[in-house]
Short mmCIF file of C-alpha atoms in Angstrom, two decimals:
data_model
loop_
_atom_site.label_atom_id
_atom_site.label_comp_id
_atom_site.label_asym_id
_atom_site.label_seq_id
_atom_site.Cartn_x
_atom_site.Cartn_y
_atom_site.Cartn_z
CA MET A 42 0.44 33.04 -17.96
CA LEU A 43 -3.08 34.46 -17.63
CA LYS A 44 -4.42 34.98 -14.14
CA SER A 45 -7.71 33.29 -13.36
CA LEU A 46 -10.59 35.75 -13.25
CA SER A 47 -12.66 35.99 -10.10
CA LYS A 48 -16.24 34.91 -10.74
CA ASN A 49 -19.27 36.59 -9.25
CA SER A 50 -22.93 35.67 -9.45
CA LEU A 51 -25.29 37.76 -11.54
CA ALA A 52 -27.19 38.76 -8.39
CA ALA A 53 -23.98 40.02 -6.75
CA VAL A 54 -23.05 42.02 -9.84
CA PHE A 55 -26.53 43.59 -10.02
CA ASP A 56 -26.57 44.36 -6.28
CA ARG A 57 -23.10 45.91 -6.31
CA MET A 58 -23.78 48.00 -9.41
CA ASN A 59 -27.20 49.25 -8.30
CA LEU A 60 -26.06 49.92 -4.74
CA THR A 61 -23.07 51.89 -5.99
CA ILE A 62 -25.29 54.04 -8.20
CA ALA A 63 -27.93 54.49 -5.48
CA LEU A 64 -25.40 55.35 -2.76
CA LEU A 65 -23.56 57.76 -5.02
CA ALA A 66 -26.81 59.49 -6.00
CA THR A 67 -27.97 59.62 -2.38
CA ALA A 68 -24.62 60.99 -1.22
CA LEU A 69 -24.67 63.70 -3.89
CA VAL A 70 -28.25 64.73 -3.05
CA ALA A 71 -27.57 64.63 0.70
CA SER A 72 -24.42 66.70 0.28
CA PHE A 73 -26.23 69.28 -1.83
CA VAL A 74 -29.22 69.52 0.53
CA THR A 75 -27.00 69.68 3.63
CA THR A 76 -24.74 72.33 2.13
CA LEU A 77 -27.73 74.39 1.04
CA GLY A 78 -29.38 73.99 4.44
CA VAL A 79 -26.24 74.92 6.37
CA SER A 80 -25.70 77.98 4.18
CA THR A 81 -29.29 79.10 4.65
CA LEU A 82 -29.16 78.49 8.39
CA ARG A 83 -25.85 80.36 8.65
CA ILE A 84 -27.35 83.41 6.99
CA TYR A 85 -30.37 83.19 9.25
CA ALA A 86 -28.18 82.73 12.36
CA GLU A 87 -25.98 85.70 11.46
CA ASP A 88 -29.02 87.91 10.91
CA ASN A 89 -30.46 86.76 14.23
CA LEU A 90 -27.13 87.37 15.97
CA LEU A 91 -26.95 90.90 14.53
CA LEU A 92 -30.48 91.57 15.74
CA ILE A 93 -29.53 90.38 19.24
CA ALA A 94 -26.41 92.55 19.12
CA ARG A 95 -28.38 95.68 18.18
CA SER A 96 -31.00 95.20 20.88
CA THR A 97 -28.29 94.46 23.47
CA SER A 98 -26.28 97.52 22.50
CA TYR A 99 -29.33 99.71 23.16
CA ALA A 100 -29.88 98.05 26.54
CA VAL A 101 -26.31 98.55 27.82
CA GLU A 102 -25.70 101.96 26.21
CA ALA A 103 -26.01 103.94 29.44
CA ALA A 104 -23.86 101.56 31.48
CA VAL A 105 -21.14 101.59 28.84
CA PHE A 106 -21.35 105.38 28.54
CA PHE A 107 -20.62 105.69 32.27
CA ARG A 108 -18.18 102.78 32.09
CA ASP A 109 -20.08 100.98 34.83
CA SER A 110 -18.72 97.44 34.56
CA GLU A 111 -21.10 96.00 37.16
CA ALA A 112 -24.21 97.41 35.53
CA THR A 113 -22.91 96.37 32.10
CA ARG A 114 -22.38 92.75 33.27
CA GLU A 115 -25.82 92.57 34.86
CA GLY A 116 -27.56 93.99 31.84
CA LEU A 117 -25.60 91.68 29.52
CA ALA A 118 -26.37 88.60 31.62
CA VAL A 119 -30.10 89.31 31.74
CA ILE A 120 -30.33 89.52 27.96
CA MET A 121 -27.94 86.64 27.05
CA GLN A 122 -29.59 84.04 29.28
CA SER A 123 -32.57 83.85 26.93
CA GLU A 124 -30.62 83.99 23.66
CA GLN A 125 -28.67 81.39 21.63
CA VAL A 126 -25.32 82.98 22.46
CA ALA A 127 -22.20 81.26 23.75
CA ILE A 128 -19.97 84.23 24.55
CA ALA A 129 -20.75 87.97 24.75
CA THR A 130 -18.01 90.57 25.27
CA ILE A 131 -18.27 94.39 25.73
CA THR A 132 -15.24 96.68 25.47
CA ASP A 133 -14.96 100.44 25.62
CA ILE A 134 -13.70 102.61 22.82
CA ASP A 135 -10.14 101.98 23.93
CA GLY A 136 -10.58 98.21 23.85
CA LYS A 137 -10.74 97.80 27.61
CA LEU A 138 -12.96 94.92 28.72
CA LEU A 139 -16.04 96.15 30.53
CA ALA A 140 -18.10 92.96 30.74
CA GLN A 141 -18.11 89.37 29.53
CA TRP A 142 -20.75 86.69 29.68
CA GLU A 143 -20.22 83.04 28.81
CA LYS A 144 -22.86 80.35 28.64
CA PRO A 145 -21.98 77.45 30.97
CA ALA A 146 -20.82 74.25 29.22
CA ASN A 147 -22.71 71.46 30.98
CA HIS A 148 -21.18 68.63 28.95
CA ARG A 149 -18.69 68.00 26.19
CA LEU A 150 -21.26 68.46 23.45
CA ASP A 151 -21.57 72.13 24.36
CA ASN A 152 -17.88 72.69 23.59
CA PHE A 153 -18.27 70.80 20.33
CA LYS A 154 -21.28 72.96 19.42
CA ARG A 155 -19.21 76.10 20.06
CA TYR A 156 -16.36 74.86 17.88
CA LEU A 157 -18.87 73.97 15.17
CA SER A 158 -20.45 77.42 15.44
CA THR A 159 -17.05 79.12 15.32
CA PHE A 160 -16.08 77.08 12.24
CA LEU A 161 -19.34 77.60 10.33
CA GLN A 162 -20.73 80.90 11.67
CA GLY A 163 -17.92 82.90 13.24
CA SER A 164 -18.96 85.91 15.36
CA VAL A 165 -20.47 89.40 14.96
CA GLU A 166 -19.33 92.74 16.34
CA GLN A 167 -21.74 95.61 16.95
CA PRO A 168 -20.61 99.16 17.82
CA ILE A 169 -22.33 100.74 20.84
CA GLU A 170 -23.27 104.34 20.07
CA SER A 171 -24.47 107.22 22.19
CA GLN A 172 -25.67 110.45 20.54
CA GLY A 173 -24.10 109.37 17.28
CA ARG A 174 -20.71 108.62 18.80
CA VAL A 175 -19.19 105.12 19.24
CA ILE A 176 -18.54 104.49 22.91
CA GLY A 177 -17.77 100.78 22.83
CA TYR A 178 -18.13 97.45 21.04
CA LEU A 179 -20.28 94.37 21.60
CA SER A 180 -18.98 91.01 20.30
CA LEU A 181 -21.26 87.96 20.14
CA ARG A 182 -20.56 84.32 19.30
CA ALA A 183 -23.49 81.91 18.75
CA ASP A 184 -23.66 78.73 20.79
CA GLY A 185 -24.31 76.52 17.69
CA GLU A 186 -27.31 74.80 19.24
CA LYS A 187 -29.60 75.30 16.25
CA LEU A 188 -26.86 74.55 13.77
CA PHE A 189 -25.92 71.36 15.58
CA SER A 190 -29.57 70.27 15.81
CA PHE A 191 -30.06 70.95 12.12
CA ILE A 192 -26.96 69.00 11.11
CA LEU A 193 -27.87 66.14 13.45
CA ARG A 194 -31.40 65.94 12.05
CA GLY A 195 -29.98 66.16 8.56
CA LEU A 196 -27.58 63.28 9.20
CA LEU A 197 -30.32 61.15 10.75
CA GLY A 198 -32.64 61.97 7.87
CA THR A 199 -29.90 61.16 5.37
CA LEU A 200 -29.20 57.86 7.14
CA GLY A 201 -32.90 56.99 7.11
CA CYS A 202 -33.18 57.87 3.43
CA LEU A 203 -30.05 55.86 2.79
CA LEU A 204 -31.54 52.78 4.45
CA ILE A 205 -34.75 53.18 2.45
CA VAL A 206 -32.76 53.63 -0.76
CA VAL A 207 -30.64 50.56 -0.02
CA ALA A 208 -33.71 48.42 0.74
CA GLY A 209 -35.54 49.70 -2.34
CA THR A 210 -32.47 49.25 -4.52
CA LEU A 211 -31.95 45.68 -3.36
CA TYR A 212 -35.62 44.88 -3.94
CA LEU A 213 -35.66 46.35 -7.45
CA SER A 214 -32.27 44.80 -8.19
CA ARG A 215 -33.53 41.35 -7.24
CA ARG A 216 -36.62 41.81 -9.42
CA VAL A 217 -34.51 42.82 -12.40
CA GLN A 218 -32.02 40.07 -11.62
CA ARG A 219 -34.78 37.46 -11.61
CA ARG A 220 -36.11 38.67 -14.95
CA VAL A 221 -32.63 38.44 -16.42
CA SER A 222 -31.30 35.38 -14.59
CA LEU A 223 -34.28 33.07 -15.19
CA PRO A 224 -33.75 32.99 -19.00
CA LEU A 225 -29.99 32.70 -18.46
CA ASP A 226 -30.47 29.84 -15.98
CA ALA A 227 -32.71 28.10 -18.52
CA LEU A 228 -30.02 28.64 -21.14
CA GLY A 229 -27.45 27.05 -18.82
CA LEU A 230 -29.68 24.03 -18.14
CA VAL A 231 -30.33 23.47 -21.84
CA ALA A 232 -26.63 23.86 -22.64
CA ARG A 233 -25.63 21.37 -19.91
CA SER A 234 -28.29 18.94 -21.13
CA ALA A 235 -26.86 19.13 -24.64
CA LEU A 236 -23.24 18.93 -23.46
CA ARG A 237 -23.48 16.18 -20.84
CA ASP A 238 -26.51 14.14 -21.87
CA ARG A 239 -26.39 14.78 -25.63
CA ASP A 240 -30.06 15.74 -25.39
CA PHE A 241 -30.70 18.27 -28.16
CA SER A 242 -34.50 18.11 -27.96
CA VAL A 243 -34.96 20.68 -25.16
CA ARG A 244 -35.71 24.24 -26.27
CA LEU A 245 -35.61 27.62 -24.53
CA PRO A 246 -38.98 29.30 -23.81
CA PRO A 247 -39.68 32.87 -25.03
CA SER A 248 -38.43 35.73 -22.85
CA SER A 249 -40.07 39.09 -22.13
CA ILE A 250 -36.69 40.80 -22.59
CA GLN A 251 -36.05 41.39 -26.29
CA GLU A 252 -32.31 40.77 -26.27
CA LEU A 253 -32.64 37.58 -24.22
CA ASP A 254 -35.51 36.41 -26.42
CA GLU A 255 -33.36 36.89 -29.54
CA LEU A 256 -30.51 35.05 -27.81
CA GLY A 257 -32.88 32.17 -26.97
CA GLN A 258 -34.18 31.99 -30.55
CA ASN A 259 -30.64 31.92 -31.93
CA PHE A 260 -29.66 29.26 -29.40
CA ASN A 261 -32.72 27.17 -30.32
CA GLY A 262 -31.71 27.47 -33.97
CA LEU A 263 -28.24 26.25 -33.07
CA LEU A 264 -29.78 23.32 -31.17
CA ASP A 265 -31.84 22.44 -34.26
CA GLU A 266 -28.66 22.29 -36.32
CA MET A 267 -26.86 20.27 -33.65
CA GLN A 268 -29.80 17.85 -33.30
CA THR A 269 -29.84 17.25 -37.05
CA TRP A 270 -26.06 16.84 -37.11
CA HIS A 271 -26.11 14.51 -34.08
CA ALA A 272 -28.85 12.35 -35.61
CA SER A 273 -26.85 12.17 -38.85
CA ILE A 274 -23.69 11.16 -36.98
CA GLN A 275 -25.58 8.52 -34.99
CA ASN A 276 -27.10 7.14 -38.18
CA GLU A 277 -23.71 7.03 -39.87
CA ASN A 278 -22.16 5.34 -36.84
CA LEU A 279 -25.01 2.83 -36.78
CA GLN A 280 -24.50 2.10 -40.46
CA LEU A 281 -20.75 1.74 -39.99
CA SER A 282 -21.31 -0.55 -37.00
CA GLN A 283 -23.81 -2.54 -39.03
CA LYS A 284 -21.37 -2.85 -41.91
CA ALA A 285 -18.53 -3.79 -39.58
CA SER A 286 -20.46 -6.54 -37.79
CA HIS A 287 -23.01 -7.73 -40.37
CA ASP A 288 -22.93 -9.44 -43.72
CA GLY A 289 -23.89 -7.00 -46.45
CA LEU A 290 -25.81 -9.56 -48.52
CA THR A 291 -27.94 -11.36 -45.92
CA GLY A 292 -27.98 -8.92 -42.98
CA LEU A 293 -26.77 -11.66 -40.61
CA LEU A 294 -23.75 -11.27 -38.34
CA ASN A 295 -20.43 -11.76 -40.12
CA ARG A 296 -17.83 -14.29 -39.01
CA SER A 297 -15.79 -12.01 -36.73
CA ALA A 298 -18.88 -10.68 -34.94
CA PHE A 299 -20.30 -14.19 -34.53
CA GLU A 300 -17.02 -15.54 -33.13
CA ALA A 301 -16.91 -12.66 -30.61
CA CYS A 302 -20.52 -13.35 -29.62
CA LEU A 303 -19.78 -17.08 -29.33
CA GLN A 304 -16.71 -16.49 -27.16
CA GLN A 305 -18.74 -14.26 -24.81
CA ALA A 306 -21.41 -16.97 -24.65
CA CYS A 307 -18.71 -19.45 -23.54
CA ILE A 308 -17.68 -17.12 -20.72
CA ASP A 309 -21.25 -16.45 -19.59
CA ALA A 310 -22.27 -20.11 -19.76
CA ALA A 311 -19.24 -21.19 -17.74
CA GLN A 312 -19.99 -18.59 -15.05
CA GLN A 313 -23.75 -19.18 -14.92
CA ASN A 314 -23.62 -22.95 -15.56
CA TYR A 315 -25.92 -23.38 -18.55
CA ARG A 316 -25.61 -25.10 -21.96
CA PHE A 317 -25.97 -23.91 -25.55
CA ALA A 318 -25.66 -25.34 -29.06
CA VAL A 319 -23.70 -24.22 -32.13
CA PHE A 320 -24.89 -25.10 -35.66
CA PHE A 321 -22.47 -25.14 -38.57
CA ILE A 322 -24.63 -25.05 -41.73
CA ASP A 323 -23.57 -25.53 -45.34
CA SER A 324 -25.71 -25.28 -48.48
CA ASP A 325 -25.77 -28.47 -50.57
CA GLY A 326 -25.04 -27.97 -54.26
CA PHE A 327 -24.52 -24.24 -54.07
CA LYS A 328 -21.56 -24.34 -56.48
CA HIS A 329 -23.82 -25.91 -59.07
CA ILE A 330 -26.33 -23.05 -58.66
CA ASN A 331 -23.60 -20.42 -59.08
CA ASP A 332 -22.11 -22.16 -62.13
CA HIS A 333 -25.37 -22.82 -63.98
CA HIS A 334 -27.63 -19.95 -62.89
CA GLY A 335 -25.15 -17.16 -62.23
CA HIS A 336 -23.92 -15.28 -59.18
CA ALA A 337 -27.07 -13.13 -59.01
CA ALA A 338 -29.16 -16.26 -58.58
CA GLY A 339 -26.66 -17.54 -56.01
CA ASP A 340 -26.98 -14.30 -54.03
CA GLN A 341 -30.77 -14.62 -54.00
CA VAL A 342 -30.49 -18.22 -52.78
CA LEU A 343 -28.19 -17.13 -49.94
CA GLN A 344 -30.64 -14.39 -48.93
CA ILE A 345 -33.55 -16.87 -48.89
CA ILE A 346 -31.50 -19.37 -46.85
CA ALA A 347 -30.72 -16.61 -44.32
CA ARG A 348 -34.39 -15.62 -44.02
CA ARG A 349 -35.54 -19.23 -43.55
CA ILE A 350 -32.87 -19.96 -40.92
CA ARG A 351 -33.81 -16.80 -39.02
CA ALA A 352 -37.49 -17.75 -39.15
CA GLN A 353 -36.86 -21.09 -37.39
CA VAL A 354 -34.88 -19.81 -34.39
CA ARG A 355 -35.78 -17.58 -31.44
CA GLU A 356 -35.13 -13.84 -31.40
CA SER A 357 -32.57 -14.38 -28.64
CA ASP A 358 -30.63 -16.86 -30.81
CA VAL A 359 -27.85 -15.57 -33.06
CA SER A 360 -27.62 -16.27 -36.79
CA SER A 361 -24.53 -15.63 -38.92
CA ARG A 362 -23.14 -16.02 -42.41
CA LEU A 363 -19.57 -17.18 -41.99
CA GLY A 364 -18.71 -16.74 -45.65
CA GLY A 365 -19.64 -18.24 -49.01
CA ASP A 366 -22.51 -20.68 -48.46
CA GLU A 367 -21.59 -21.39 -44.82
CA PHE A 368 -23.86 -20.27 -41.98
CA ALA A 369 -23.80 -20.63 -38.19
CA VAL A 370 -26.42 -20.42 -35.46
CA LEU A 371 -26.01 -20.00 -31.68
CA ILE A 372 -28.91 -21.58 -29.75
CA SER A 373 -28.70 -20.21 -26.19
CA PRO A 374 -29.72 -21.22 -23.62
CA LEU A 375 -30.32 -24.91 -24.31
CA ASN A 376 -32.32 -27.07 -21.91
CA GLU A 377 -31.92 -30.46 -23.61
CA THR A 378 -29.75 -31.72 -26.46
CA GLY A 379 -32.92 -32.85 -28.17
CA ASP A 380 -34.10 -29.23 -28.37
CA SER A 381 -31.20 -28.42 -30.71
CA ILE A 382 -32.11 -31.41 -32.90
CA VAL A 383 -35.69 -30.16 -33.17
CA VAL A 384 -34.45 -26.75 -34.37
CA ALA A 385 -32.06 -28.37 -36.87
CA GLU A 386 -34.86 -30.48 -38.33
CA LYS A 387 -37.10 -27.39 -38.65
CA ILE A 388 -34.36 -25.56 -40.57
CA ILE A 389 -33.83 -28.56 -42.87
CA ALA A 390 -37.57 -28.88 -43.43
CA ALA A 391 -37.86 -25.16 -44.25
CA MET A 392 -35.35 -25.55 -47.07
CA GLN A 393 -37.37 -28.35 -48.67
CA GLN A 394 -39.67 -25.65 -50.01
CA PRO A 395 -38.71 -24.56 -53.55
CA VAL A 396 -36.65 -21.38 -53.95
CA LEU A 397 -38.40 -18.88 -56.23
CA LEU A 398 -36.01 -16.39 -57.84
CA GLU A 399 -37.00 -12.86 -58.87
CA GLU A 400 -36.85 -13.86 -62.54
CA GLY A 401 -39.46 -16.55 -61.86
CA GLU A 402 -37.02 -19.46 -61.95
CA VAL A 403 -37.56 -22.20 -59.36
CA LEU A 404 -34.60 -23.92 -57.68
CA HIS A 405 -34.17 -26.59 -55.03
CA THR A 406 -31.44 -26.70 -52.42
CA SER A 407 -30.84 -28.37 -49.05
CA LEU A 408 -28.70 -27.87 -45.96
CA SER A 409 -26.20 -29.97 -44.01
CA ILE A 410 -25.95 -29.13 -40.30
CA GLY A 411 -23.28 -30.03 -37.75
CA ILE A 412 -24.17 -29.55 -34.07
CA ALA A 413 -21.77 -28.94 -31.16
CA ILE A 414 -22.95 -28.60 -27.53
CA PHE A 415 -21.26 -26.51 -24.81
CA PRO A 416 -19.53 -27.79 -22.72
CA GLU A 417 -19.63 -31.40 -23.97
CA HIS A 418 -17.92 -30.68 -27.31
CA GLY A 419 -15.75 -27.71 -26.36
CA CYS A 420 -15.36 -24.76 -24.03
CA THR A 421 -14.07 -22.18 -26.52
CA ALA A 422 -15.49 -20.66 -29.68
CA ALA A 423 -12.77 -22.23 -31.83
CA GLU A 424 -13.35 -25.73 -30.40
CA LEU A 425 -17.12 -25.58 -30.82
CA LEU A 426 -16.93 -24.29 -34.41
CA MET A 427 -14.32 -26.91 -35.29
CA HIS A 428 -16.41 -29.79 -33.91
CA ALA A 429 -19.61 -28.48 -35.49
CA ASP A 430 -17.77 -28.10 -38.84
CA THR A 431 -16.45 -31.66 -38.59
CA ALA A 432 -19.95 -32.99 -37.83
CA MET A 433 -21.33 -31.05 -40.83
CA TYR A 434 -18.79 -32.71 -43.17
CA GLU A 435 -19.85 -36.09 -41.79
CA VAL A 436 -23.37 -35.27 -43.01
CA LYS A 437 -21.93 -34.31 -46.42
CA LYS A 438 -20.12 -37.64 -46.66
CA ASN A 439 -23.27 -39.55 -45.74
CA GLY A 440 -25.58 -38.13 -48.38
CA LYS A 441 -26.12 -34.47 -47.40
CA GLU A 442 -29.39 -32.83 -46.24
CA GLY A 443 -29.31 -33.81 -42.59
CA TRP A 444 -27.80 -33.08 -39.19
CA GLN A 445 -25.26 -34.74 -36.92
CA LEU A 446 -23.99 -34.15 -33.38
CA ALA A 447 -20.28 -33.56 -32.97
CA GLY A 448 -18.02 -36.33 -31.69
CA SER A 449 -20.29 -39.23 -32.72
CA HIS A 450 -20.58 -41.82 -35.47
CA GLN A 451 -23.68 -41.92 -37.66
CA SER A 452 -26.69 -43.57 -36.01
CA ASP A 453 -30.46 -43.15 -35.91
CA LEU A 454 -30.28 -40.97 -32.80
CA GLN A 455 -27.31 -38.83 -33.69
CA THR A 456 -27.86 -38.29 -37.37
CA GLY A 457 -31.03 -37.15 -39.05
CA SER A 458 -31.87 -37.13 -42.74
CA ASN A 459 -34.87 -35.96 -44.65
CA THR A 460 -34.03 -37.62 -47.94
#
């Protein structure tokens, strides 16, 4: 099982990488400069210590020659008090100690300076000669004051440079990070827009960095392909949805889609307490048209019927071809029952106009309409369609080309005829 990788921001990666490089470079330079400085100072300190030893040996030559310890100590103390020496020792030719001077250690740093001097500089030994003959030895050990001061200043200078380098590195790193991260952030926003919102119209702007600009151009090209593909898929889905819910000949809703719409209307009307009407419409004499003029003529007649029905109802009303020469209309909402009768009469009147076929032939047809009102004639789609269908057949039995309300016998108010 793969372990999850830890994720860091681009700014953190840039900062860590640049700081590592800067600190490593600074440490290498500081080490080189410090080593070179200490080596140079050590050589200088040793030369200075030898010079002090020579001048001191001349000053105490007589006292050492006569082995006068008191005079040797006094002469040694006078000279050493003004020099950067921690310990001075004089012995005779036999190694017997004649005099020793040691600089007082006022605080702990003095001892540390001496240890540092011993570690880095060591000590010098100068023979004391008289008339060309060695009569004793002078040993000097530096107090390390200059060396300590140099190292301390070097460390402080290195620390100051380090702080400047860190601040400069972070500043430059953030500038570079912004130049790199802004195009990448834009890429992320565009990608999220395409992934979550399916918005493929947004494009990445040009970048001043060549590689990121090429990446943006390639990504924009991919978005172009995805936008074209997405539009094609949407169009195909729309066509499939249209085919699934609409009649291919007339463009009206098919029976299953109309029944679903009608059932939803029953639910909404019951909840919101309003009325609507359902028309069941049948073409009179359509079989005769099919038999004598052909199915192509029959298809044209059905298309014209659909257009004329749609022209007489509101945009909010729903028209459907149930199958064959049967149509249905949902009039919703309905204020008065008489409003549905007005619409039915307009549809019947529209079909009184001759039907002109593409071949130039003129035909005449009429419609029979059954009307069912929610909730008076039913509270479900099946009940309303059944009662409207029954009312339509009552019109057929009574001479066709007219309308009738469901659940009533023929009368002047409930049945209309235009014959």
